[in-house]
PDB file of C-alpha atoms in Angstrom:
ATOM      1  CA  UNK A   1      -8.252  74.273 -16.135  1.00 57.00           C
ATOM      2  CA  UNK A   2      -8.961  75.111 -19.521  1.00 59.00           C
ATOM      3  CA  UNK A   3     -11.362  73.566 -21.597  1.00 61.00           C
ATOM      4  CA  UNK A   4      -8.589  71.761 -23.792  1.00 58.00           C
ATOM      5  CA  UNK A   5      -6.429  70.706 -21.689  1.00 59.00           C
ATOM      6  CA  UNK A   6      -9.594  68.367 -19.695  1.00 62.00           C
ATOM      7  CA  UNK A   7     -10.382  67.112 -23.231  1.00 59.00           C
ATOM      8  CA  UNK A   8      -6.580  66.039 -23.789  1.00 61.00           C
ATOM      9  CA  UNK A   9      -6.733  64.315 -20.182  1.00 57.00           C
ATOM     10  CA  UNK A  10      -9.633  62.644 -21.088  1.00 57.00           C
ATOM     11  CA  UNK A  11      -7.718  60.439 -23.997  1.00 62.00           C
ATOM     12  CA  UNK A  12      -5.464  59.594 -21.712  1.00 66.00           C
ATOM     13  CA  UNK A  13      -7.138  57.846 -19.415  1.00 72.00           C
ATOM     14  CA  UNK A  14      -6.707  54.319 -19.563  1.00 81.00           C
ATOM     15  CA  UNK A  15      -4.848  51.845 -21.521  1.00 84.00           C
ATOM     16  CA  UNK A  16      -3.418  52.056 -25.291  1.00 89.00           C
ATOM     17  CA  UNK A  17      -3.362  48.509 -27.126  1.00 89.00           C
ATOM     18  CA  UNK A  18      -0.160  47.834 -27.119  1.00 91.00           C
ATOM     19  CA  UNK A  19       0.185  48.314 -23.209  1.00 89.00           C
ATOM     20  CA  UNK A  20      -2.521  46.123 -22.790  1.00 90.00           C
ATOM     21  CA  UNK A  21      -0.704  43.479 -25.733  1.00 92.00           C
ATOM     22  CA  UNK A  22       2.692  43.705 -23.659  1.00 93.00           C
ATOM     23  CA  UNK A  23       0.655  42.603 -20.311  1.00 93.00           C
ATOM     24  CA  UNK A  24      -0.807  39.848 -22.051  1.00 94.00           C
ATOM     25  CA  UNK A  25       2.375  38.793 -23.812  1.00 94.00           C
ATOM     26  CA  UNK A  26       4.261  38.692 -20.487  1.00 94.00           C
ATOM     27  CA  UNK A  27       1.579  36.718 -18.529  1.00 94.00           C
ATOM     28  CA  UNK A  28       1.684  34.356 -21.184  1.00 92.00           C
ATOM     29  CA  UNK A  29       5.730  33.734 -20.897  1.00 91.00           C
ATOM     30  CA  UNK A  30       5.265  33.498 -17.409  1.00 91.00           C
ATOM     31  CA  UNK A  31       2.571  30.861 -17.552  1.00 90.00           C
ATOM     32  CA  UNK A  32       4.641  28.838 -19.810  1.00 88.00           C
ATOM     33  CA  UNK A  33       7.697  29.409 -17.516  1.00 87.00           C
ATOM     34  CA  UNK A  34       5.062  27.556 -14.958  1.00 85.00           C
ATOM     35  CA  UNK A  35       3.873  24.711 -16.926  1.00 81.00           C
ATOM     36  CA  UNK A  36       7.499  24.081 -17.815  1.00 81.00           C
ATOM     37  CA  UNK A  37       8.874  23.944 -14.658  1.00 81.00           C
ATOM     38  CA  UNK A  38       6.015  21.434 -12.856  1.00 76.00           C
ATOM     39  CA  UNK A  39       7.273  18.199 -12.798  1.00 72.00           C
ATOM     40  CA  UNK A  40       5.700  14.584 -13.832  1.00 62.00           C
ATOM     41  CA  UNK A  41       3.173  13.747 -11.789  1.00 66.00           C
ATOM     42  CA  UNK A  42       3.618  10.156 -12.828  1.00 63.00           C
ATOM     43  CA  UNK A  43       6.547   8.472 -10.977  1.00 66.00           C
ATOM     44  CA  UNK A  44       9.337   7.808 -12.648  1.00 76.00           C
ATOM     45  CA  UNK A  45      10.164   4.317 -14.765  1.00 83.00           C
ATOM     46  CA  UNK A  46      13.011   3.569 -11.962  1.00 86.00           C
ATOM     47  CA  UNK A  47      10.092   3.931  -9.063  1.00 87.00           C
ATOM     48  CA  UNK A  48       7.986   0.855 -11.646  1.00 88.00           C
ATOM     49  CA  UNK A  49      11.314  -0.640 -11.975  1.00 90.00           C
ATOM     50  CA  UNK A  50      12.502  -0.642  -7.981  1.00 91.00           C
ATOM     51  CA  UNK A  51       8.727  -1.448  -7.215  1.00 91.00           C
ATOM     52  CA  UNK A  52       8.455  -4.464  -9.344  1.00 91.00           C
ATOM     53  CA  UNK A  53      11.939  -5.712  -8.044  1.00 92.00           C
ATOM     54  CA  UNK A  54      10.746  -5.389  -4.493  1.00 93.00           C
ATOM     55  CA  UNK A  55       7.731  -7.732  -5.089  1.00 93.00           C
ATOM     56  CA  UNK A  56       9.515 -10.095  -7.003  1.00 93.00           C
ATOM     57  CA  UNK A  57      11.936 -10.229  -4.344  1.00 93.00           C
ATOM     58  CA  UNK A  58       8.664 -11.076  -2.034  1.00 94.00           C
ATOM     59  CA  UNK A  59       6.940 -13.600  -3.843  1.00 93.00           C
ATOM     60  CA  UNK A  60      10.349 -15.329  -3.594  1.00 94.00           C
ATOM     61  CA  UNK A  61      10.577 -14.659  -0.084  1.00 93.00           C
ATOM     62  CA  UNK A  62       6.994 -15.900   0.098  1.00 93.00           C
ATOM     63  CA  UNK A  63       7.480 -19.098  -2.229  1.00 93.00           C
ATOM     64  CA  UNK A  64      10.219 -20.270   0.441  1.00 94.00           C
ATOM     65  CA  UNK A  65       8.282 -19.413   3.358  1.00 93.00           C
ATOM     66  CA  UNK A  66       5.212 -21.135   2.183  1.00 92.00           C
ATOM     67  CA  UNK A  67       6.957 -23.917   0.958  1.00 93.00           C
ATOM     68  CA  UNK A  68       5.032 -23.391  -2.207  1.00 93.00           C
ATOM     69  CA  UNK A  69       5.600 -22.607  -6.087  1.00 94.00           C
ATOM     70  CA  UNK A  70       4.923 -18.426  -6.654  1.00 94.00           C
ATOM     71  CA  UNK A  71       4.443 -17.110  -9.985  1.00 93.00           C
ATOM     72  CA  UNK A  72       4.645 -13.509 -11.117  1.00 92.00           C
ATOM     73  CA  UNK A  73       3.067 -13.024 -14.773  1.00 90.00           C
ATOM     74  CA  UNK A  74       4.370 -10.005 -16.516  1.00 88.00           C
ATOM     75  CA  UNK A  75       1.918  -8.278 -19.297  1.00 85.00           C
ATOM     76  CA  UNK A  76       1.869  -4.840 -21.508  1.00 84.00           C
ATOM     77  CA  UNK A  77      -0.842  -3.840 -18.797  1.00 85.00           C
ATOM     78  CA  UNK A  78       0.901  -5.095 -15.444  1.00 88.00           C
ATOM     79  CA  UNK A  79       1.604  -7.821 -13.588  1.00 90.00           C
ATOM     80  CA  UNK A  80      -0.061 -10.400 -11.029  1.00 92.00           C
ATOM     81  CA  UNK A  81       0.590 -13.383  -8.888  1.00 93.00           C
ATOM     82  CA  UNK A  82       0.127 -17.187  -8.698  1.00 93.00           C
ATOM     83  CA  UNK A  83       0.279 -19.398  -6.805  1.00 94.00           C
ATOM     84  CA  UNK A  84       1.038 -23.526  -6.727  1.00 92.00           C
ATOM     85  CA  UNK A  85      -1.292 -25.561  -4.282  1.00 87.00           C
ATOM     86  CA  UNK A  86       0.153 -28.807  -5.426  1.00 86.00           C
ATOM     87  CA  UNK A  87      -3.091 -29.439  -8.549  1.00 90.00           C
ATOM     88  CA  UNK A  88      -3.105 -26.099  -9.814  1.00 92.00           C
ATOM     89  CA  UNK A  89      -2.088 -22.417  -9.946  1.00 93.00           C
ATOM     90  CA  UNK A  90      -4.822 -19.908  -8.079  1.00 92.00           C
ATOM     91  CA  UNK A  91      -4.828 -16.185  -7.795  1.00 92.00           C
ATOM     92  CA  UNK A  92      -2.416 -14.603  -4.855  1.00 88.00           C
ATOM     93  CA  UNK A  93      -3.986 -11.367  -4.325  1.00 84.00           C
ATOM     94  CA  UNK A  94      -4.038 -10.764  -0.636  1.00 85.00           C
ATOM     95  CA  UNK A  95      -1.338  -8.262   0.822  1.00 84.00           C
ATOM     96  CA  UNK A  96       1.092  -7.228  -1.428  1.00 85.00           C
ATOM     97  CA  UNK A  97       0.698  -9.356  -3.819  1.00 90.00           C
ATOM     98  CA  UNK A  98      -2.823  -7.712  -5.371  1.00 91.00           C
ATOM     99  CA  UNK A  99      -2.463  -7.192  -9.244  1.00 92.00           C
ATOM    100  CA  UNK A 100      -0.663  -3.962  -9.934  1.00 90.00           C
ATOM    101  CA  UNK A 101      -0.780  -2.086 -13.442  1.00 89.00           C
ATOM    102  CA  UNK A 102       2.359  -0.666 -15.158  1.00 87.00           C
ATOM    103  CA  UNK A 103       2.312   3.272 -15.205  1.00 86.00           C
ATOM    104  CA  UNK A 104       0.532   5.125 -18.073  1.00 84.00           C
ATOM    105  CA  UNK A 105       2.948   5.509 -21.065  1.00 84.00           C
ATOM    106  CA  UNK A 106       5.158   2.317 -19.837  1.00 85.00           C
ATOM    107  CA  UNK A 107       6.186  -0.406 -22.361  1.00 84.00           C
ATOM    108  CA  UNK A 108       7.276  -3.693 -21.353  1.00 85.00           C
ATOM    109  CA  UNK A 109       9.873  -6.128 -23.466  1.00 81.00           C
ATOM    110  CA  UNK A 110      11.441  -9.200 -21.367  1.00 69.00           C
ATOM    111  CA  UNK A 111      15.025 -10.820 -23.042  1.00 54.00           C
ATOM    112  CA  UNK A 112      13.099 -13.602 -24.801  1.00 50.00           C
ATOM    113  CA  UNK A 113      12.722 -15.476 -22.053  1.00 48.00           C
ATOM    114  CA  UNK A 114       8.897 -16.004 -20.648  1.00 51.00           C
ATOM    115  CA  UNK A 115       7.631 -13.252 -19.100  1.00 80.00           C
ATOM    116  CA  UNK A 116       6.530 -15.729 -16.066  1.00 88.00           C
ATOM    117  CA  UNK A 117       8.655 -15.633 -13.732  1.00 90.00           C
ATOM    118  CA  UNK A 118       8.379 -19.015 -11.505  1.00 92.00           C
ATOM    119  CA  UNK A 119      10.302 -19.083  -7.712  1.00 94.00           C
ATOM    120  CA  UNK A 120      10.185 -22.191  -6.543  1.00 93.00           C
ATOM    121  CA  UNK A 121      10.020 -23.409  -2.747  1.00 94.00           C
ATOM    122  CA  UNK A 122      14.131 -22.994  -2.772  1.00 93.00           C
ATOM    123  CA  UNK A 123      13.466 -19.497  -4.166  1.00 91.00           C
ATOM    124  CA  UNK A 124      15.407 -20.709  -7.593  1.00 94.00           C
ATOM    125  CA  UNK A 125      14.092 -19.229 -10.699  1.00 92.00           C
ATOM    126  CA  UNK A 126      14.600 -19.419 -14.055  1.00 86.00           C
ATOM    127  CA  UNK A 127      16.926 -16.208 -15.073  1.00 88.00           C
ATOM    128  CA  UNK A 128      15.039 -13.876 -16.873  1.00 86.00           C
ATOM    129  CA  UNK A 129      14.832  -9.849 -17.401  1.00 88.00           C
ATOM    130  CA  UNK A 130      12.486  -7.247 -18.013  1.00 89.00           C
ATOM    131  CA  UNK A 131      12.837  -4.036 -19.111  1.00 90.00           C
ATOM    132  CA  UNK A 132      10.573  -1.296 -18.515  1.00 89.00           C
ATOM    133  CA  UNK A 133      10.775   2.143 -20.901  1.00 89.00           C
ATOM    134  CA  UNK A 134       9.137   5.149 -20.472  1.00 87.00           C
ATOM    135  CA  UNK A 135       9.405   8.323 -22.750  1.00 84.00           C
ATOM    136  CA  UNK A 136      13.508   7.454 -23.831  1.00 83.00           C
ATOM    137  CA  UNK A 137      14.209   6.471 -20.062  1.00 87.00           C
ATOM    138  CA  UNK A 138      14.621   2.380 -19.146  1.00 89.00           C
ATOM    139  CA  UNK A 139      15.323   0.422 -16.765  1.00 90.00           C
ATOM    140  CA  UNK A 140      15.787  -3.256 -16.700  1.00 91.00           C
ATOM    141  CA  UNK A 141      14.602  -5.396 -13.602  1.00 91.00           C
ATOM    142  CA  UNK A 142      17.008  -9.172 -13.755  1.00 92.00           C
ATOM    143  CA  UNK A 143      16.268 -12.555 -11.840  1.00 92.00           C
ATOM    144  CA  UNK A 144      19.330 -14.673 -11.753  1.00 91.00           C
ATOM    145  CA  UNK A 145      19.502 -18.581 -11.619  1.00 89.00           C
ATOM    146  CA  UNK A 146      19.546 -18.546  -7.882  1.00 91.00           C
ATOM    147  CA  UNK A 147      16.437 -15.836  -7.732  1.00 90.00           C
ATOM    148  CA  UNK A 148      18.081 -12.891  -6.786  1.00 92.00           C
ATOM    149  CA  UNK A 149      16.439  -9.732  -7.939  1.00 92.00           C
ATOM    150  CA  UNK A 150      18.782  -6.792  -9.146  1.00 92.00           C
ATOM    151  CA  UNK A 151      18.395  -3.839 -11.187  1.00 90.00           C
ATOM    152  CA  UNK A 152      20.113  -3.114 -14.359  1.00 86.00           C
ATOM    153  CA  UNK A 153      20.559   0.192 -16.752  1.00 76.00           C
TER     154      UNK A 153
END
């Protein structure tokens, strides 16, 4: 080989700058591709929204059982559960009724009415709604006169 040409195949060894540019411009649309396409980690505001129906449902189902008033008191943080022994309220917090906090990012606005929520030993409540909203989604948990529990859009 002549002396030239091992000097010309020297330069080209390696990697120009805009090689390397066009690898690091297409590892960085693929990691975006990546973060894009991983899903909330956080469930969604209909899992806070069917959750919080459930245990409403159950503190009625528990205030009728228990032949005893249950209260469920709604805040911006989360909600927790009372209960009537006939001189005052006390703290239900054994089984599933322990003190559960609202998702990160969730806001909380009830329809004017209190945002306790009071079954009594018939499981009759006073009708009230809730309404849970989480980054433009909603979703609005009702208790009717009679204390049924449903879930509205």
């Amino acid at each position: 080989m002549a002396p030239g040409a091992r000097v010309r195949a020297a330069n080209r060894a390696g990697f120009t700058l805009v090689e390397l540019l066009m690898v690091v411009a297409i590892i960085g649309l693929a990691a975006g591709a990546v973060v894009l396409s991983v899903p909330d980690p956080r469930p969604s505001v209909s899992g806070d929204a069917e959750r919080f129906a459930a245990r409403l449902g159950r503190a009625r189902e528990e205030a009728i059982l228990s032949n005893r008033p249950v209260a469920v008191d709604a805040t911006a943080a989360g909600y927790g559960f009372m209960v009537f022994d006939g001189a005052a309220w006390s703290a239900l917090d054994e089984g599933p009724f322990r003190p559960e906090t609202w998702t990160a990012g969730t806001t909380v606005a009830s329809s004017g009415v209190p945002v306790r929520i009071v079954f009594d030993p018939t499981g009759v409540a006073d009708p009230g709604a809730l309404t849970l909203t989480r980054e433009r989604h909603s979703r609005t948990v009702v208790v009717d006169g009679a204390g049924e529990v449903t879930l509205a859009d």
